[in-house]
Amino acid sequence: MVVVCAGDTIERQTSTDLRRIIRLCVRQGVPIAALGTATWFLAEMGLLENAACTIHWDKKAALIETFAHLKVTDRLFVRDANLATCAGEFASFDLVMELISEHLGKEHALAVCRYTTAGRWRSASDDQRSINTSETGISGPLAEVIQIMEEHIEDPLPLHDISRCVGRSKRQIERLFQSSVSSSPMRYYMNLRLARAKRLIEQTQLPIVEIGIACGFASASHFSKCFRQTFGINPSAWRTSR
DNA sequence: GGTTGCGAGTCCATTTACAA
DNA sequence: TTGTAAATGGACTCGCAACC
């Protein structure tokens, strides 16, 4: 197996070399494990057309917007045929541990864990992130509402629908948000959408209008206004300043 | 006494259209 | 892509009553 690592910024020559190596591996039928942003490489090269994959949650939206047809999951790592993709540095460790366990036995993998003081490794089916109730204090219906909001960034749901989904009244949800995060539900929702938009601006070359639409804004003008109100800078200016 | 639901009035986010 | 203005629907706030 060949392991391909790529960070957020990569030199052109290195990028060309990496592609050459990947193409060679594919031709020879050598399994490839893509760590970090290397998932993006495989997508660009058209190697993920029929395979499930994963990428760090921070880049997932950008990957989906750029390659709409891909089957991008929330898993820590995904192994599909000859390709493996990981959600980040620590997920790479989890993948490697699983491979060691498979090829050399669980005892060897546990020994590596002990040696590296990792203690344990996570399984492929684990989600990259879930709201950590002990750290954030967010739990129960509030966590459920936030999850629904995150799942509906592109097609924002009215508060009425969200409250119905979690079996609570609108008023109850307003109180929950006020007491837990000192914000109204829709204000919080808006911040989530704008944060996603900001990441898409940073990570993709998609037109501002498309990013606005992808984050639930009906028009570029409205998107631009909200963005500036929140971050103090226009979307296009933010892109050029990066 | 604390929690919840309801309703009315107010405010603001959003849409739309248009111009630069 | 950004800005402006007008219209409007929906979110927010608050008070009150019912319930546990």
PDB file of N, CA, C and O in Angstrom, chain A residues 59-102:
ATOM      1  N   LYS A  59     -13.599  20.438   5.582  1.00  0.00           N
ATOM      2  CA  LYS A  59     -13.458  20.559   4.126  1.00  0.00           C
ATOM      3  C   LYS A  59     -14.543  19.800   3.378  1.00  0.00           C
ATOM      4  O   LYS A  59     -14.591  19.818   2.159  1.00  0.00           O
ATOM      5  N   LYS A  60     -15.418  19.140   4.126  1.00  0.00           N
ATOM      6  CA  LYS A  60     -16.429  18.297   3.473  1.00  0.00           C
ATOM      7  C   LYS A  60     -17.344  19.116   2.552  1.00  0.00           C
ATOM      8  O   LYS A  60     -17.588  18.736   1.406  1.00  0.00           O
ATOM      9  N   ALA A  61     -17.831  20.240   3.073  1.00  0.00           N
ATOM     10  CA  ALA A  61     -18.756  21.056   2.280  1.00  0.00           C
ATOM     11  C   ALA A  61     -18.097  21.517   0.988  1.00  0.00           C
ATOM     12  O   ALA A  61     -18.709  21.481  -0.090  1.00  0.00           O
ATOM     13  N   ALA A  62     -16.841  21.930   1.105  1.00  0.00           N
ATOM     14  CA  ALA A  62     -16.115  22.402  -0.080  1.00  0.00           C
ATOM     15  C   ALA A  62     -15.933  21.279  -1.087  1.00  0.00           C
ATOM     16  O   ALA A  62     -16.091  21.478  -2.300  1.00  0.00           O
ATOM     17  N   LEU A  63     -15.628  20.078  -0.585  1.00  0.00           N
ATOM     18  CA  LEU A  63     -15.433  18.936  -1.489  1.00  0.00           C
ATOM     19  C   LEU A  63     -16.725  18.602  -2.220  1.00  0.00           C
ATOM     20  O   LEU A  63     -16.728  18.371  -3.434  1.00  0.00           O
ATOM     21  N   ILE A  64     -17.841  18.611  -1.480  1.00  0.00           N
ATOM     22  CA  ILE A  64     -19.140  18.285  -2.092  1.00  0.00           C
ATOM     23  C   ILE A  64     -19.543  19.341  -3.103  1.00  0.00           C
ATOM     24  O   ILE A  64     -20.074  19.042  -4.169  1.00  0.00           O
ATOM     25  N   GLU A  65     -19.283  20.616  -2.762  1.00  0.00           N
ATOM     26  CA  GLU A  65     -19.641  21.679  -3.697  1.00  0.00           C
ATOM     27  C   GLU A  65     -18.822  21.576  -4.988  1.00  0.00           C
ATOM     28  O   GLU A  65     -19.303  21.865  -6.067  1.00  0.00           O
ATOM     29  N   THR A  66     -17.563  21.159  -4.857  1.00  0.00           N
ATOM     30  CA  THR A  66     -16.683  21.084  -6.022  1.00  0.00           C
ATOM     31  C   THR A  66     -16.921  19.819  -6.827  1.00  0.00           C
ATOM     32  O   THR A  66     -16.879  19.829  -8.049  1.00  0.00           O
ATOM     33  N   PHE A  67     -17.173  18.707  -6.110  1.00  0.00           N
ATOM     34  CA  PHE A  67     -17.399  17.407  -6.784  1.00  0.00           C
ATOM     35  C   PHE A  67     -18.741  16.857  -6.295  1.00  0.00           C
ATOM     36  O   PHE A  67     -18.788  15.975  -5.425  1.00  0.00           O
ATOM     37  N   ALA A  68     -19.811  17.397  -6.846  1.00  0.00           N
ATOM     38  CA  ALA A  68     -21.164  17.131  -6.326  1.00  0.00           C
ATOM     39  C   ALA A  68     -21.553  15.657  -6.335  1.00  0.00           C
ATOM     40  O   ALA A  68     -22.355  15.215  -5.522  1.00  0.00           O
ATOM     41  N   HIS A  69     -20.977  14.882  -7.253  1.00  0.00           N
ATOM     42  CA  HIS A  69     -21.407  13.501  -7.427  1.00  0.00           C
ATOM     43  C   HIS A  69     -20.726  12.530  -6.463  1.00  0.00           C
ATOM     44  O   HIS A  69     -21.074  11.358  -6.405  1.00  0.00           O
ATOM     45  N   LEU A  70     -19.733  12.991  -5.706  1.00  0.00           N
ATOM     46  CA  LEU A  70     -18.987  12.075  -4.838  1.00  0.00           C
ATOM     47  C   LEU A  70     -19.814  11.594  -3.653  1.00  0.00           C
ATOM     48  O   LEU A  70     -20.677  12.295  -3.153  1.00  0.00           O
ATOM     49  N   LYS A  71     -19.507  10.366  -3.198  1.00  0.00           N
ATOM     50  CA  LYS A  71     -20.175   9.823  -2.008  1.00  0.00           C
ATOM     51  C   LYS A  71     -19.287  10.134  -0.799  1.00  0.00           C
ATOM     52  O   LYS A  71     -18.462   9.321  -0.397  1.00  0.00           O
ATOM     53  N   VAL A  72     -19.443  11.329  -0.230  1.00  0.00           N
ATOM     54  CA  VAL A  72     -18.601  11.757   0.893  1.00  0.00           C
ATOM     55  C   VAL A  72     -19.306  11.444   2.215  1.00  0.00           C
ATOM     56  O   VAL A  72     -20.431  11.872   2.427  1.00  0.00           O
ATOM     57  N   THR A  73     -18.650  10.689   3.068  1.00  0.00           N
ATOM     58  CA  THR A  73     -19.261  10.299   4.341  1.00  0.00           C
ATOM     59  C   THR A  73     -18.677  11.117   5.489  1.00  0.00           C
ATOM     60  O   THR A  73     -17.752  11.895   5.293  1.00  0.00           O
ATOM     61  N   ASP A  74     -19.245  10.919   6.688  1.00  0.00           N
ATOM     62  CA  ASP A  74     -18.734  11.595   7.894  1.00  0.00           C
ATOM     63  C   ASP A  74     -17.810  10.679   8.693  1.00  0.00           C
ATOM     64  O   ASP A  74     -17.479  10.972   9.830  1.00  0.00           O
ATOM     65  N   ARG A  75     -17.430   9.563   8.100  1.00  0.00           N
ATOM     66  CA  ARG A  75     -16.649   8.577   8.842  1.00  0.00           C
ATOM     67  C   ARG A  75     -15.211   9.037   9.098  1.00  0.00           C
ATOM     68  O   ARG A  75     -14.691   9.903   8.402  1.00  0.00           O
ATOM     69  N   LEU A  76     -14.583   8.424  10.074  1.00  0.00           N
ATOM     70  CA  LEU A  76     -13.178   8.747  10.380  1.00  0.00           C
ATOM     71  C   LEU A  76     -12.279   8.339   9.231  1.00  0.00           C
ATOM     72  O   LEU A  76     -11.364   9.064   8.849  1.00  0.00           O
ATOM     73  N   PHE A  77     -12.526   7.155   8.716  1.00  0.00           N
ATOM     74  CA  PHE A  77     -11.810   6.728   7.511  1.00  0.00           C
ATOM     75  C   PHE A  77     -12.685   5.761   6.739  1.00  0.00           C
ATOM     76  O   PHE A  77     -13.586   5.124   7.293  1.00  0.00           O
ATOM     77  N   VAL A  78     -12.456   5.693   5.448  1.00  0.00           N
ATOM     78  CA  VAL A  78     -13.269   4.844   4.577  1.00  0.00           C
ATOM     79  C   VAL A  78     -12.343   4.007   3.712  1.00  0.00           C
ATOM     80  O   VAL A  78     -11.395   4.535   3.116  1.00  0.00           O
ATOM     81  N   ARG A  79     -12.608   2.727   3.663  1.00  0.00           N
ATOM     82  CA  ARG A  79     -11.838   1.843   2.772  1.00  0.00           C
ATOM     83  C   ARG A  79     -12.788   1.307   1.722  1.00  0.00           C
ATOM     84  O   ARG A  79     -13.785   0.676   2.035  1.00  0.00           O
ATOM     85  N   ASP A  80     -12.498   1.610   0.502  1.00  0.00           N
ATOM     86  CA  ASP A  80     -13.369   1.190  -0.590  1.00  0.00           C
ATOM     87  C   ASP A  80     -12.472   0.655  -1.710  1.00  0.00           C
ATOM     88  O   ASP A  80     -11.721   1.416  -2.320  1.00  0.00           O
ATOM     89  N   ALA A  81     -12.583  -0.635  -1.956  1.00  0.00           N
ATOM     90  CA  ALA A  81     -11.727  -1.293  -2.951  1.00  0.00           C
ATOM     91  C   ALA A  81     -10.254  -1.002  -2.645  1.00  0.00           C
ATOM     92  O   ALA A  81      -9.801  -1.221  -1.527  1.00  0.00           O
ATOM     93  N   ASN A  82      -9.532  -0.441  -3.598  1.00  0.00           N
ATOM     94  CA  ASN A  82      -8.097  -0.205  -3.431  1.00  0.00           C
ATOM     95  C   ASN A  82      -7.779   1.170  -2.840  1.00  0.00           C
ATOM     96  O   ASN A  82      -6.627   1.554  -2.760  1.00  0.00           O
ATOM     97  N   LEU A  83      -8.828   1.904  -2.467  1.00  0.00           N
ATOM     98  CA  LEU A  83      -8.612   3.267  -1.975  1.00  0.00           C
ATOM     99  C   LEU A  83      -9.057   3.411  -0.525  1.00  0.00           C
ATOM    100  O   LEU A  83     -10.094   2.892  -0.130  1.00  0.00           O
ATOM    101  N   ALA A  84      -8.244   4.100   0.250  1.00  0.00           N
ATOM    102  CA  ALA A  84      -8.632   4.431   1.617  1.00  0.00           C
ATOM    103  C   ALA A  84      -8.471   5.928   1.802  1.00  0.00           C
ATOM    104  O   ALA A  84      -7.477   6.514   1.353  1.00  0.00           O
ATOM    105  N   THR A  85      -9.453   6.563   2.423  1.00  0.00           N
ATOM    106  CA  THR A  85      -9.354   8.002   2.685  1.00  0.00           C
ATOM    107  C   THR A  85      -9.577   8.252   4.170  1.00  0.00           C
ATOM    108  O   THR A  85     -10.333   7.532   4.809  1.00  0.00           O
ATOM    109  N   CYS A  86      -8.911   9.284   4.696  1.00  0.00           N
ATOM    110  CA  CYS A  86      -8.979   9.584   6.130  1.00  0.00           C
ATOM    111  C   CYS A  86      -9.448  11.013   6.352  1.00  0.00           C
ATOM    112  O   CYS A  86      -9.284  11.872   5.512  1.00  0.00           O
ATOM    113  N   ALA A  87      -9.986  11.240   7.556  1.00  0.00           N
ATOM    114  CA  ALA A  87     -10.519  12.568   7.878  1.00  0.00           C
ATOM    115  C   ALA A  87      -9.497  13.492   8.520  1.00  0.00           C
ATOM    116  O   ALA A  87      -9.827  14.598   8.881  1.00  0.00           O
ATOM    117  N   GLY A  88      -8.272  13.026   8.686  1.00  0.00           N
ATOM    118  CA  GLY A  88      -7.284  13.913   9.299  1.00  0.00           C
ATOM    119  C   GLY A  88      -6.164  13.110   9.921  1.00  0.00           C
ATOM    120  O   GLY A  88      -6.099  11.887   9.794  1.00  0.00           O
ATOM    121  N   GLU A  89      -5.281  13.832  10.606  1.00  0.00           N
ATOM    122  CA  GLU A  89      -4.071  13.203  11.144  1.00  0.00           C
ATOM    123  C   GLU A  89      -4.397  12.050  12.093  1.00  0.00           C
ATOM    124  O   GLU A  89      -3.838  10.958  11.985  1.00  0.00           O
ATOM    125  N   PHE A  90      -5.302  12.291  13.043  1.00  0.00           N
ATOM    126  CA  PHE A  90      -5.587  11.255  14.033  1.00  0.00           C
ATOM    127  C   PHE A  90      -6.357  10.093  13.410  1.00  0.00           C
ATOM    128  O   PHE A  90      -6.188   8.939  13.799  1.00  0.00           O
ATOM    129  N   ALA A  91      -7.188  10.424  12.426  1.00  0.00           N
ATOM    130  CA  ALA A  91      -7.919   9.357  11.730  1.00  0.00           C
ATOM    131  C   ALA A  91      -6.955   8.489  10.932  1.00  0.00           C
ATOM    132  O   ALA A  91      -7.191   7.288  10.741  1.00  0.00           O
ATOM    133  N   SER A  92      -5.848   9.086  10.473  1.00  0.00           N
ATOM    134  CA  SER A  92      -4.831   8.314   9.759  1.00  0.00           C
ATOM    135  C   SER A  92      -4.256   7.251  10.692  1.00  0.00           C
ATOM    136  O   SER A  92      -4.033   6.104  10.290  1.00  0.00           O
ATOM    137  N   PHE A  93      -4.044   7.662  11.933  1.00  0.00           N
ATOM    138  CA  PHE A  93      -3.533   6.715  12.929  1.00  0.00           C
ATOM    139  C   PHE A  93      -4.526   5.561  13.101  1.00  0.00           C
ATOM    140  O   PHE A  93      -4.133   4.384  13.147  1.00  0.00           O
ATOM    141  N   ASP A  94      -5.813   5.901  13.173  1.00  0.00           N
ATOM    142  CA  ASP A  94      -6.842   4.863  13.343  1.00  0.00           C
ATOM    143  C   ASP A  94      -6.822   3.879  12.174  1.00  0.00           C
ATOM    144  O   ASP A  94      -6.935   2.665  12.363  1.00  0.00           O
ATOM    145  N   LEU A  95      -6.648   4.425  10.958  1.00  0.00           N
ATOM    146  CA  LEU A  95      -6.594   3.559   9.770  1.00  0.00           C
ATOM    147  C   LEU A  95      -5.387   2.629   9.841  1.00  0.00           C
ATOM    148  O   LEU A  95      -5.502   1.421   9.607  1.00  0.00           O
ATOM    149  N   VAL A  96      -4.248   3.216  10.159  1.00  0.00           N
ATOM    150  CA  VAL A  96      -3.029   2.409  10.226  1.00  0.00           C
ATOM    151  C   VAL A  96      -3.175   1.296  11.263  1.00  0.00           C
ATOM    152  O   VAL A  96      -2.782   0.145  11.034  1.00  0.00           O
ATOM    153  N   MET A  97      -3.767   1.626  12.401  1.00  0.00           N
ATOM    154  CA  MET A  97      -3.968   0.613  13.448  1.00  0.00           C
ATOM    155  C   MET A  97      -4.863  -0.524  12.954  1.00  0.00           C
ATOM    156  O   MET A  97      -4.623  -1.697  13.221  1.00  0.00           O
ATOM    157  N   GLU A  98      -5.901  -0.150  12.189  1.00  0.00           N
ATOM    158  CA  GLU A  98      -6.791  -1.187  11.672  1.00  0.00           C
ATOM    159  C   GLU A  98      -6.039  -2.095  10.691  1.00  0.00           C
ATOM    160  O   GLU A  98      -6.207  -3.311  10.686  1.00  0.00           O
ATOM    161  N   LEU A  99      -5.187  -1.478   9.871  1.00  0.00           N
ATOM    162  CA  LEU A  99      -4.421  -2.264   8.901  1.00  0.00           C
ATOM    163  C   LEU A  99      -3.451  -3.211   9.619  1.00  0.00           C
ATOM    164  O   LEU A  99      -3.321  -4.389   9.251  1.00  0.00           O
ATOM    165  N   ILE A 100      -2.793  -2.690  10.647  1.00  0.00           N
ATOM    166  CA  ILE A 100      -1.863  -3.541  11.418  1.00  0.00           C
ATOM    167  C   ILE A 100      -2.636  -4.696  12.044  1.00  0.00           C
ATOM    168  O   ILE A 100      -2.202  -5.853  12.020  1.00  0.00           O
ATOM    169  N   SER A 101      -3.801  -4.365  12.604  1.00  0.00           N
ATOM    170  CA  SER A 101      -4.624  -5.390  13.252  1.00  0.00           C
ATOM    171  C   SER A 101      -5.014  -6.483  12.260  1.00  0.00           C
ATOM    172  O   SER A 101      -4.982  -7.669  12.576  1.00  0.00           O
ATOM    173  N   GLU A 102      -5.354  -6.057  11.051  1.00  0.00           N
ATOM    174  CA  GLU A 102      -5.776  -7.010  10.010  1.00  0.00           C
ATOM    175  C   GLU A 102      -4.628  -7.902   9.529  1.00  0.00           C
ATOM    176  O   GLU A 102      -4.767  -9.107   9.374  1.00  0.00           O
TER     177      GLU A 102
END
